[in-house]
N, CA, C and O atoms as a GROMACS GRO file, in nm:
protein
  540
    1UNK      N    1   7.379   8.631  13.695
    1UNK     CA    2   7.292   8.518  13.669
    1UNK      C    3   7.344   8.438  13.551
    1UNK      O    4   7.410   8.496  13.465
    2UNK      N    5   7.317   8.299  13.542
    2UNK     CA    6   7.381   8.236  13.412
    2UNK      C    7   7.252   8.232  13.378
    2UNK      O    8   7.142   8.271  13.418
    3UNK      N    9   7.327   8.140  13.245
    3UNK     CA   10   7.169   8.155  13.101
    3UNK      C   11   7.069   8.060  13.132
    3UNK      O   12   6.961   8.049  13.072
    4UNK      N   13   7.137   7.945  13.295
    4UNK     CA   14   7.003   7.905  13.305
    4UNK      C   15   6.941   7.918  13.407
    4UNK      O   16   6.850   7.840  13.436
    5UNK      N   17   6.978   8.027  13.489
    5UNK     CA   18   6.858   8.029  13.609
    5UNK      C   19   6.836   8.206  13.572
    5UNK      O   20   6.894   8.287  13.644
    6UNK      N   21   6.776   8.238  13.493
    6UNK     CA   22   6.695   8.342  13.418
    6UNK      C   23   6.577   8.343  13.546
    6UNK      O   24   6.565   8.442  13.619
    7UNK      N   25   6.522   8.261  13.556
    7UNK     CA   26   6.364   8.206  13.606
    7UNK      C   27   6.367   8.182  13.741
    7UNK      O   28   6.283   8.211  13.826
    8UNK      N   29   6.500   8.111  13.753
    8UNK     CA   30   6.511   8.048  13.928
    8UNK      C   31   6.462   8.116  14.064
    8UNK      O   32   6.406   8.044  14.147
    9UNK      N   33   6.483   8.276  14.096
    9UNK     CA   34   6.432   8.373  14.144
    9UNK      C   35   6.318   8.352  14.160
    9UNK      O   36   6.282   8.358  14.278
   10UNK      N   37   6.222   8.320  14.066
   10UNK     CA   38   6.119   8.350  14.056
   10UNK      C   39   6.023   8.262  14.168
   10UNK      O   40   5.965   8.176  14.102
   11UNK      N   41   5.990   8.254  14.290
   11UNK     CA   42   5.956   8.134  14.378
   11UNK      C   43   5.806   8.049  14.274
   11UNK      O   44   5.733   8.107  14.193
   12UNK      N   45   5.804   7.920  14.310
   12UNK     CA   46   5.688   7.860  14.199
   12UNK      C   47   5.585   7.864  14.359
   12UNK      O   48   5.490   7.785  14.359
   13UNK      N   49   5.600   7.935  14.462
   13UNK     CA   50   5.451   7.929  14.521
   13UNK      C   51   5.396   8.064  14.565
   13UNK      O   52   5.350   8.076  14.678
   14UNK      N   53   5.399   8.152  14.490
   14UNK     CA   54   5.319   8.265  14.464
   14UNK      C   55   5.196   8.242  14.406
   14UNK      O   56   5.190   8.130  14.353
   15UNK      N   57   5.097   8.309  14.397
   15UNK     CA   58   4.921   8.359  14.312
   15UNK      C   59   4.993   8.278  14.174
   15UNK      O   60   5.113   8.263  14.156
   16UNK      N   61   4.914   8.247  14.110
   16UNK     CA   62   4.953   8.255  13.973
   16UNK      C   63   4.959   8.332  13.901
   16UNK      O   64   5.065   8.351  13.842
   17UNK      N   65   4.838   8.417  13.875
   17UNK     CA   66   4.872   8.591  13.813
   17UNK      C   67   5.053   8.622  13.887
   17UNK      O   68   5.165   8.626  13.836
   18UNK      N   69   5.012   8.636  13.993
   18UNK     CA   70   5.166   8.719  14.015
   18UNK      C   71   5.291   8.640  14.002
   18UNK      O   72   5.404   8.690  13.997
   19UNK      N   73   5.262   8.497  13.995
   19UNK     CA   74   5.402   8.407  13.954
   19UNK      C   75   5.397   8.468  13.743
   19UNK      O   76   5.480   8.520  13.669
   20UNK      N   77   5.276   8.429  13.727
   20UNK     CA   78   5.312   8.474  13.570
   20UNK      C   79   5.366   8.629  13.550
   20UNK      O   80   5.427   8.638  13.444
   21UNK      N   81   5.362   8.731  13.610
   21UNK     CA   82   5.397   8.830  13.616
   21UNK      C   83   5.529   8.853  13.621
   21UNK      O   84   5.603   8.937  13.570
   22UNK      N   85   5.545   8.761  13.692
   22UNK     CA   86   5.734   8.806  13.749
   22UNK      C   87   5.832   8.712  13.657
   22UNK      O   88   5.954   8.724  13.646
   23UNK      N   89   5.726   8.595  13.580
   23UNK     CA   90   5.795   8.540  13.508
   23UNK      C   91   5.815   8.626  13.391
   23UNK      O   92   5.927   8.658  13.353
   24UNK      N   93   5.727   8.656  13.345
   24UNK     CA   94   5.756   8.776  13.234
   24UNK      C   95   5.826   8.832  13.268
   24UNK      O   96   5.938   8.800  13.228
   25UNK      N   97   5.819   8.932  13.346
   25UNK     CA   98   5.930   9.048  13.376
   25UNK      C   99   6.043   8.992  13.403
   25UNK      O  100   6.127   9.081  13.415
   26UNK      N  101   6.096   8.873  13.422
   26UNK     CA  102   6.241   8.828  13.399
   26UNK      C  103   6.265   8.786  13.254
   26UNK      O  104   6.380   8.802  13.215
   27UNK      N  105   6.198   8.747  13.188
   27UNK     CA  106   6.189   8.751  13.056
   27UNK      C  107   6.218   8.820  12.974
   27UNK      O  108   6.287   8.785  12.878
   28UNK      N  109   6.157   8.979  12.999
   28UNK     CA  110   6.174   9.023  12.949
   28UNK      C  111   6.306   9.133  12.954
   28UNK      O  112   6.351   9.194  12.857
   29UNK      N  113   6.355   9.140  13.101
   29UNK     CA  114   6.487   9.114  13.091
   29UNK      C  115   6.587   9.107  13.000
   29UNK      O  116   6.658   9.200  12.963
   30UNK      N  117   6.592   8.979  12.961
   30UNK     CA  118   6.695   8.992  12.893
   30UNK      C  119   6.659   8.953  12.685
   30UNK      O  120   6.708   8.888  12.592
   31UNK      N  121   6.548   9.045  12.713
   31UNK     CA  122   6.507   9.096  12.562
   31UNK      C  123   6.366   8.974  12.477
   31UNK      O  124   6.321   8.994  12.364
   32UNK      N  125   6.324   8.862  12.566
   32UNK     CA  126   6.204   8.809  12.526
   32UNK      C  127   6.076   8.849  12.612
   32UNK      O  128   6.022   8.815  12.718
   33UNK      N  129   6.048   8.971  12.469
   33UNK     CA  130   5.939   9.030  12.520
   33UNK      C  131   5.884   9.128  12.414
   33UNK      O  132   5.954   9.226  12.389
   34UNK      N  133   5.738   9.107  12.332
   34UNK     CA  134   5.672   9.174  12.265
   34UNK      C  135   5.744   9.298  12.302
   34UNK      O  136   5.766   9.341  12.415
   35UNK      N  137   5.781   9.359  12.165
   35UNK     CA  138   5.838   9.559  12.182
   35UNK      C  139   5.704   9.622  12.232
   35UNK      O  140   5.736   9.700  12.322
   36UNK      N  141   5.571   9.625  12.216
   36UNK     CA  142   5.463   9.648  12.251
   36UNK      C  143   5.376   9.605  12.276
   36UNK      O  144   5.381   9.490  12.232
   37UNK      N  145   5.260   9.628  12.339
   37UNK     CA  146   5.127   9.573  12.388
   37UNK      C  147   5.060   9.510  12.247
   37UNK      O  148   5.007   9.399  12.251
   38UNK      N  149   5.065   9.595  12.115
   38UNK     CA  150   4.992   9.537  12.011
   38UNK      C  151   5.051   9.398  11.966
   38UNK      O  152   4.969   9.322  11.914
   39UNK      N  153   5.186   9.351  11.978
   39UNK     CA  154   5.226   9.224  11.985
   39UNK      C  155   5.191   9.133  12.070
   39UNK      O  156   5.183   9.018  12.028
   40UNK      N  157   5.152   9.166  12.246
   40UNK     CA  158   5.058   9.117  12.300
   40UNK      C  159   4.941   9.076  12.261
   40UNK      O  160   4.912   8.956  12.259
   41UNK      N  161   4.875   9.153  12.232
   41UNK     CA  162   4.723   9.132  12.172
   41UNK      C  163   4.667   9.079  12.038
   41UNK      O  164   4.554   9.060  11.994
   42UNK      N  165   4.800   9.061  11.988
   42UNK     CA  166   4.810   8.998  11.825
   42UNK      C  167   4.798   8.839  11.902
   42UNK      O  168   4.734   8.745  11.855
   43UNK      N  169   4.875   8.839  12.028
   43UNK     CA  170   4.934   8.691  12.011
   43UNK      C  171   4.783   8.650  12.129
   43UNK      O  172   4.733   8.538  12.137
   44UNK      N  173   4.748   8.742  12.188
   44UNK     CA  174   4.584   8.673  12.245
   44UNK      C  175   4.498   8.662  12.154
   44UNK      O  176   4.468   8.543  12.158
   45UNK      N  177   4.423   8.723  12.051
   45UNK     CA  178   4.373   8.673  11.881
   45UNK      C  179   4.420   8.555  11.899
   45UNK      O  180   4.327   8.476  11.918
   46UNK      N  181   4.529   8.501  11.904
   46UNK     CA  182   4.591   8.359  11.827
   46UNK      C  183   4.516   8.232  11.943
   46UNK      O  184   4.455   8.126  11.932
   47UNK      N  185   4.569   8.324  12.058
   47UNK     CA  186   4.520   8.225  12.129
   47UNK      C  187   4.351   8.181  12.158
   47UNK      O  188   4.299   8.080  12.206
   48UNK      N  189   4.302   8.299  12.110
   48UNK     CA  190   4.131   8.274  12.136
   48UNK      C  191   4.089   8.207  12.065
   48UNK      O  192   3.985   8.143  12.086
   49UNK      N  193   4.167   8.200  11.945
   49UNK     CA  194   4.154   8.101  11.783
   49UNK      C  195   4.166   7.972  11.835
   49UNK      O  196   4.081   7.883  11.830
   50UNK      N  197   4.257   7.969  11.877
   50UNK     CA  198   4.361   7.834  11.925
   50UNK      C  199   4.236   7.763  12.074
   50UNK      O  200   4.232   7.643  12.100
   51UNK      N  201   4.182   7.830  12.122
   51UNK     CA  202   4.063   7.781  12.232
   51UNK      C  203   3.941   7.754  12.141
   51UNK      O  204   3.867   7.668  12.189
   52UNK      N  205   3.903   7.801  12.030
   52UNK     CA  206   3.796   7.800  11.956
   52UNK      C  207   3.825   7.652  11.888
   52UNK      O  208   3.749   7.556  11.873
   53UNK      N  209   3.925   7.664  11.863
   53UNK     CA  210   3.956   7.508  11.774
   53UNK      C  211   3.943   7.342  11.887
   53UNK      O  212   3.897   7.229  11.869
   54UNK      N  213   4.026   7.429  12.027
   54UNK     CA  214   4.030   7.273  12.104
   54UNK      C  215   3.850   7.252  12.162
   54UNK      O  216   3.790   7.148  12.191
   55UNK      N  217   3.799   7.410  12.163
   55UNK     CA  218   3.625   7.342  12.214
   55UNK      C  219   3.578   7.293  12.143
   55UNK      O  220   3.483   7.224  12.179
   56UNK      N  221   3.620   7.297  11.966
   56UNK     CA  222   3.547   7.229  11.867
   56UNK      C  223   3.581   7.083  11.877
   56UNK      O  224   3.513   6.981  11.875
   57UNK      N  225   3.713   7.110  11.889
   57UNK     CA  226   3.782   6.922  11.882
   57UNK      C  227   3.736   6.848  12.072
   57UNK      O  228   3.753   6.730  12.101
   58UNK      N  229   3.684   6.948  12.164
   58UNK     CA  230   3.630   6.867  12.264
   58UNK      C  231   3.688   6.822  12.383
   58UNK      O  232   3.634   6.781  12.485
   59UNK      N  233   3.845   6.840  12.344
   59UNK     CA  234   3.977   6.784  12.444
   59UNK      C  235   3.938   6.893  12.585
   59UNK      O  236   3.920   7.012  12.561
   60UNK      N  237   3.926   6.844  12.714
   60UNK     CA  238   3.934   6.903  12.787
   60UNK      C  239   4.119   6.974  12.796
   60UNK      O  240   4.154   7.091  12.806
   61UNK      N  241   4.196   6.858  12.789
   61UNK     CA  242   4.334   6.873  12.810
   61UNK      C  243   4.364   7.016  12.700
   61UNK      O  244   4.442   7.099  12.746
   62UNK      N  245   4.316   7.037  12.588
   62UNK     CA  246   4.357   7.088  12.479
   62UNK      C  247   4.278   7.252  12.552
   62UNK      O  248   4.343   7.352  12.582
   63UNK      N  249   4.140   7.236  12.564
   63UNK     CA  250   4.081   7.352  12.646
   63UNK      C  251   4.160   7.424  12.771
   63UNK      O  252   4.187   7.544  12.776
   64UNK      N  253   4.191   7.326  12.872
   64UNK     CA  254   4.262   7.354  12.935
   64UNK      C  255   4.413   7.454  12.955
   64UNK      O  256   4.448   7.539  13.036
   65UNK      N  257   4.474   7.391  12.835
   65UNK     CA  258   4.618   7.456  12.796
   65UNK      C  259   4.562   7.630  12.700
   65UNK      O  260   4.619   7.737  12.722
   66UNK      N  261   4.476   7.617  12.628
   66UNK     CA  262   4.443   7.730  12.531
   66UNK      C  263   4.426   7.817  12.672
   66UNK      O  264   4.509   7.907  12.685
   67UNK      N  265   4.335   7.805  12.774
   67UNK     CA  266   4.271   7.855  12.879
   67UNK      C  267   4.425   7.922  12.976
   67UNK      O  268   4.417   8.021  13.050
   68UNK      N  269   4.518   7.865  12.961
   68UNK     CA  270   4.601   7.862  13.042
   68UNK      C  271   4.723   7.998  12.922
   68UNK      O  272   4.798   8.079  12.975
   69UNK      N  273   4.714   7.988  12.823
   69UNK     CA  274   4.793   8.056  12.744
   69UNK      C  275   4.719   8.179  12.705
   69UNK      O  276   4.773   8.253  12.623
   70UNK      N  277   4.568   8.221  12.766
   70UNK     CA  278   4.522   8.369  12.728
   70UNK      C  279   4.541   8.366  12.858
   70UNK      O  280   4.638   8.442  12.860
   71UNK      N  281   4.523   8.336  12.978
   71UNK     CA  282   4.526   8.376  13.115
   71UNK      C  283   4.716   8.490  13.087
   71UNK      O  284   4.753   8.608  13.086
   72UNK      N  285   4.772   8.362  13.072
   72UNK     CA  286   4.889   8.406  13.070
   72UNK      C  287   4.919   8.509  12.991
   72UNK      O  288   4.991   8.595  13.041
   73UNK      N  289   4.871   8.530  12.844
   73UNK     CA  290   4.952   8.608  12.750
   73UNK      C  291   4.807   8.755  12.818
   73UNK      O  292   4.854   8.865  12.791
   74UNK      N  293   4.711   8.765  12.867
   74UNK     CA  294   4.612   8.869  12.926
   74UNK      C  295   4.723   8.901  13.068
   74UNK      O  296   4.732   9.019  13.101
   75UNK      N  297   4.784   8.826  13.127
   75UNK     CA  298   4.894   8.902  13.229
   75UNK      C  299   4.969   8.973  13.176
   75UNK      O  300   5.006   9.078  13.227
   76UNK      N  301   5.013   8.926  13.043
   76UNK     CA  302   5.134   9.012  12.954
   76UNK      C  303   5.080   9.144  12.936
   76UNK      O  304   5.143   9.246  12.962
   77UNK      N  305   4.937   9.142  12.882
   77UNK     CA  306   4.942   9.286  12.843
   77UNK      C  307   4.911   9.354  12.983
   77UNK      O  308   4.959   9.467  12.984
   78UNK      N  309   4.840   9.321  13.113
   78UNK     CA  310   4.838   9.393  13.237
   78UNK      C  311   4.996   9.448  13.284
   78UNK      O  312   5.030   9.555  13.334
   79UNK      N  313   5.079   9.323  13.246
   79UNK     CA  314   5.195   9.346  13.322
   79UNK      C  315   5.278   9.527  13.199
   79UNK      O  316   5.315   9.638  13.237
   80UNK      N  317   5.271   9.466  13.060
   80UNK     CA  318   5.307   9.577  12.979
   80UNK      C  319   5.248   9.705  12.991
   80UNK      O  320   5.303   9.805  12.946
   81UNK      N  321   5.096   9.708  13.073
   81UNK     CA  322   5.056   9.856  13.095
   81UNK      C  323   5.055   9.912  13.250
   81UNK      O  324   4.988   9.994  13.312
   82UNK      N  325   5.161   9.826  13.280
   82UNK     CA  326   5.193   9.863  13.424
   82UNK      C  327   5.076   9.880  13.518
   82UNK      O  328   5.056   9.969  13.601
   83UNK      N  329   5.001   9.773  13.488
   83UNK     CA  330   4.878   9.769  13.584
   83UNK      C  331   4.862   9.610  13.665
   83UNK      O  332   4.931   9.513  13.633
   84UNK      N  333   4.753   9.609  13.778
   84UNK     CA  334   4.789   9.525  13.865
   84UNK      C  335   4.688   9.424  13.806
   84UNK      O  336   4.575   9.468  13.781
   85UNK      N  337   4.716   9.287  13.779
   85UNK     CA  338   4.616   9.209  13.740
   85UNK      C  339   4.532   9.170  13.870
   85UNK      O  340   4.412   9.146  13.851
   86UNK      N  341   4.592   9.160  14.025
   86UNK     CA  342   4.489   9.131  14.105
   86UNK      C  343   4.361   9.240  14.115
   86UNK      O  344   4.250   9.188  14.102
   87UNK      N  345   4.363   9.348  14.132
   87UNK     CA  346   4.292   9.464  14.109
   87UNK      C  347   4.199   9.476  14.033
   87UNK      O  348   4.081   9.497  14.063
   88UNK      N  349   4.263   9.462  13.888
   88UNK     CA  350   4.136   9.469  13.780
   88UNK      C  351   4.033   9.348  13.796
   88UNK      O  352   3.914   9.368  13.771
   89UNK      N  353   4.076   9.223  13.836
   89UNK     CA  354   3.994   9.107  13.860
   89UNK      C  355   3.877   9.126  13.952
   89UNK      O  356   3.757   9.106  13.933
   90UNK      N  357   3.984   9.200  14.126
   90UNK     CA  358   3.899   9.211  14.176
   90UNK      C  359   3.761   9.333  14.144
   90UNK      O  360   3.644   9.315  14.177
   91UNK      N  361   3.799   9.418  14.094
   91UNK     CA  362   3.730   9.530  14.018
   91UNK      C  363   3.607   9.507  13.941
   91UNK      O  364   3.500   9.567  13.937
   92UNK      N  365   3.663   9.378  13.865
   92UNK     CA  366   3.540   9.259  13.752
   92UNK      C  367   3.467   9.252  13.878
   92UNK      O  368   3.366   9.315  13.910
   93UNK      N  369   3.532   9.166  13.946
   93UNK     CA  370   3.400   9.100  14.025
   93UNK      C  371   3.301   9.176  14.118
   93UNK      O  372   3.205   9.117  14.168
   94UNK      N  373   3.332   9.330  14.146
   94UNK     CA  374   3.264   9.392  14.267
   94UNK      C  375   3.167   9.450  14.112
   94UNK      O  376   3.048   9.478  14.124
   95UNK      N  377   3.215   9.456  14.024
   95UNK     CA  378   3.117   9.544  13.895
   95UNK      C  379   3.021   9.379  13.906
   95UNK      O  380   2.902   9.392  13.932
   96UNK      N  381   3.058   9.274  13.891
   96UNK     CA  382   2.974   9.194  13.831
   96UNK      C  383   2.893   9.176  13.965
   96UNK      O  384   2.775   9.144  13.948
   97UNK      N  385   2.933   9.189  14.091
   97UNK     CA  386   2.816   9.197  14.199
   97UNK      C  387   2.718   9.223  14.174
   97UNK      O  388   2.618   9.156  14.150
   98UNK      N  389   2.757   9.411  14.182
   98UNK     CA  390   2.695   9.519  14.174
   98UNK      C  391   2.578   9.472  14.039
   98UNK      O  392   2.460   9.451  14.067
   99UNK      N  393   2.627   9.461  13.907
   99UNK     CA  394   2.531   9.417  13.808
   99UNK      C  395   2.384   9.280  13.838
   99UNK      O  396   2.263   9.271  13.817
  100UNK      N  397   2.483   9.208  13.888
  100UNK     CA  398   2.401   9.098  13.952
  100UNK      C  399   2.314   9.092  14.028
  100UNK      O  400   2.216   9.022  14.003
  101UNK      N  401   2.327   9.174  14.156
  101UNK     CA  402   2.238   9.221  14.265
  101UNK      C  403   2.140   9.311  14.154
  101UNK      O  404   2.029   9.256  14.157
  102UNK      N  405   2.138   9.408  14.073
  102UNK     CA  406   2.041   9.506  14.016
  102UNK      C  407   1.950   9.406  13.934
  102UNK      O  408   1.834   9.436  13.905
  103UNK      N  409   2.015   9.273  13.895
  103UNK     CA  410   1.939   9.189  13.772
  103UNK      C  411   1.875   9.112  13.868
  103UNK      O  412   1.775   9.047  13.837
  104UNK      N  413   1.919   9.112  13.980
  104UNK     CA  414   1.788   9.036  14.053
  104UNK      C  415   1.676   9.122  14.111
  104UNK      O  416   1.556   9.096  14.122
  105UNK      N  417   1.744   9.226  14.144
  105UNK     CA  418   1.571   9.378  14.199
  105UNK      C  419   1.512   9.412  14.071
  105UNK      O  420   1.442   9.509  14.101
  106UNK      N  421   1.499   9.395  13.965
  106UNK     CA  422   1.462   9.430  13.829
  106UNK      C  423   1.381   9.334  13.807
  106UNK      O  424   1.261   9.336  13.780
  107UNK      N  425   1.493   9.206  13.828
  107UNK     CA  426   1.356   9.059  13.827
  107UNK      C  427   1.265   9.053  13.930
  107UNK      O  428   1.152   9.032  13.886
  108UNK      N  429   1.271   9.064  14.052
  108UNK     CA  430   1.210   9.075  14.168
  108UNK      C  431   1.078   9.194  14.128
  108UNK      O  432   0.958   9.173  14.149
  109UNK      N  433   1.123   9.291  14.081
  109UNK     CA  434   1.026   9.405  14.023
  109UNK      C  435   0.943   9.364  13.934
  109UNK      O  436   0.833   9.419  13.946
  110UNK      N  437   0.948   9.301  13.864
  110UNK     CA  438   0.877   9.215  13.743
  110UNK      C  439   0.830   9.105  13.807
  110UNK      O  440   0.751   9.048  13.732
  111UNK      N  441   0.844   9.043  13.920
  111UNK     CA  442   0.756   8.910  13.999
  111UNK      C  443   0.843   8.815  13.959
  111UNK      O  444   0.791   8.707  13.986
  112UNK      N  445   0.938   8.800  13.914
  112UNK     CA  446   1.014   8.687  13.863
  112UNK      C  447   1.109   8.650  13.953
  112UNK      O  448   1.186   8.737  13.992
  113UNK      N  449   1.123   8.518  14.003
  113UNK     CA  450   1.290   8.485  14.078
  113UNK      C  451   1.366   8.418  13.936
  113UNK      O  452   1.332   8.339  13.847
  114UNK      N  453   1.467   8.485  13.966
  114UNK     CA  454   1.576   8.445  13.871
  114UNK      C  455   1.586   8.267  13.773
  114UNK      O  456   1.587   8.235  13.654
  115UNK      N  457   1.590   8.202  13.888
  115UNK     CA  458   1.567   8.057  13.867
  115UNK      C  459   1.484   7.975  13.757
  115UNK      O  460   1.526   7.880  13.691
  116UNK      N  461   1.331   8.045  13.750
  116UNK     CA  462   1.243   8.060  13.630
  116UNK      C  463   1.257   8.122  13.528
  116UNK      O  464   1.193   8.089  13.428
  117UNK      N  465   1.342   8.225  13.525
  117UNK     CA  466   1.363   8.296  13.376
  117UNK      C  467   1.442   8.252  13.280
  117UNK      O  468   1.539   8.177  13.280
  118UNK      N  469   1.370   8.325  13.174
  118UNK     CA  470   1.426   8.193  13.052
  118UNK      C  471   1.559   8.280  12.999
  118UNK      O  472   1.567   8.397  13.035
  119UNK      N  473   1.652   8.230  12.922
  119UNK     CA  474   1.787   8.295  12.880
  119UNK      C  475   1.791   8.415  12.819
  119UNK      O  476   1.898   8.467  12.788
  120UNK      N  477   1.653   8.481  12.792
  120UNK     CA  478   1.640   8.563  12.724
  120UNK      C  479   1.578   8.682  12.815
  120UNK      O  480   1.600   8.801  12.795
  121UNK      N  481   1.507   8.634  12.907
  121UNK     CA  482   1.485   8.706  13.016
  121UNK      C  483   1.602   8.742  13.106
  121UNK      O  484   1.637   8.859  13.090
  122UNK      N  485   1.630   8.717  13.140
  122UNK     CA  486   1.811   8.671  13.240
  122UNK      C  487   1.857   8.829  13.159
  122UNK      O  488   1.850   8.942  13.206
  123UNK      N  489   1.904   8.784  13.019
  123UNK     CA  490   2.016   8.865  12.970
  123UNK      C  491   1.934   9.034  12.929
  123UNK      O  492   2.000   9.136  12.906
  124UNK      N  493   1.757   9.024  12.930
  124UNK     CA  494   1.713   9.166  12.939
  124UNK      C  495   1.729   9.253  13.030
  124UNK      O  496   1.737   9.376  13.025
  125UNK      N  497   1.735   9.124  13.176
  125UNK     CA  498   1.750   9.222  13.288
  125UNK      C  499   1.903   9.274  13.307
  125UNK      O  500   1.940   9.386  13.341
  126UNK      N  501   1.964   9.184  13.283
  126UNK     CA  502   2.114   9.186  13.282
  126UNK      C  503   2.172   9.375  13.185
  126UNK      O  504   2.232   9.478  13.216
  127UNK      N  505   2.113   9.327  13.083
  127UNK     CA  506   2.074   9.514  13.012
  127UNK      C  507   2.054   9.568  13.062
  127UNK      O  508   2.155   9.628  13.100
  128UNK      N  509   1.927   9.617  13.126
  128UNK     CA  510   1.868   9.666  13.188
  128UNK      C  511   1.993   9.704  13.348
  128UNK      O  512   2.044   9.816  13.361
  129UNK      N  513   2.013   9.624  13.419
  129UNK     CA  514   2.100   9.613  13.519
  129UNK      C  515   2.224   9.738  13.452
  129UNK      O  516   2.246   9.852  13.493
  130UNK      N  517   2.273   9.681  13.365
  130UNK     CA  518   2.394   9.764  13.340
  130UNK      C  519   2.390   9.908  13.262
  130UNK      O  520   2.489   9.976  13.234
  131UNK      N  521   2.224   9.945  13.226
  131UNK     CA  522   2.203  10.093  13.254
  131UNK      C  523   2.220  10.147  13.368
  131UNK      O  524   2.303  10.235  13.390
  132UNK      N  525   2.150  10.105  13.443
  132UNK     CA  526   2.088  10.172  13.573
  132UNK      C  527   2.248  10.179  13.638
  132UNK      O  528   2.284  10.278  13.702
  133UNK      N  529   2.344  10.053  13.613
  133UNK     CA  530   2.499  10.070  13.698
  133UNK      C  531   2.642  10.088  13.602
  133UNK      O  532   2.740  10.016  13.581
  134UNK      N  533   2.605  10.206  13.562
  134UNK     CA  534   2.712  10.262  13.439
  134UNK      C  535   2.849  10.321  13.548
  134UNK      O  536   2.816  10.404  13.632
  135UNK      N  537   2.959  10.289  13.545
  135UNK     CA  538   3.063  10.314  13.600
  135UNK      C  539   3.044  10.470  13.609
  135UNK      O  540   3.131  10.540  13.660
   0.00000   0.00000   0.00000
């Protein structure tokens, strides 16, 4: 490979998780690449900072990119612990079902549809929900 198609391999119409994945792992290749996960996670800190500042300043464009650089540098550390980022996502979302469906039979139990409850109600049942569905 020459020094500039490092990347070329890499097809640009894959998932995005798995295009950012493989971009790393050619990366890191040929030695740009946190020695460890805690250099990962130093550099997501930076970036959550770095999203905290563009929601203050309001820029969608600026939100956007911060949004786009924890997505990415959160693949880094999936990809560094040799785990699958489609998986754990999908994993989030069958837990956040599962939680969701219980915060509505809890509200339903209490006479409440969801729709009427106030933010403070929502997030008791939501508690409540994630006793009752402890992994």
């Amino acid at each position: 490979e020459s020094n500039d198609a490092t990347l070329a391999s890499v097809p640009q119409s894959l998932p995005a998780l798995l295009h950012a994945h493989k971009l790393q792992k050619k990366a890191a290749r040929v030695g740009f690449d946190w020695p460890s996960v805690e250099g990962s996670l130093e550099k997501l800190h930076e970036e959550c900072h770095e999203l905290e500042q563009a929601v203050t300043s309001g820029s969608n464009t600026d939100i956007e990119e911060e949004l786009g650089d924890i997505l990415f540098t959160i693949t880094n550390i999936i990809r560094k612990k040799e785990l699958n980022a489609e998986s754990i996502l999908q994993d989030a979302n069958k837990k956040f079902r599962r939680r969701f469906t219980a915060m509505e039979s809890i509200a339903t139990s209490h006479q409440k549809d969801l729709q009427d409850c106030t933010l403070e109600e929502l997030e008791a049942f939501w508690q409540q929900a994630k006793l009752c569905q402890q992994p």
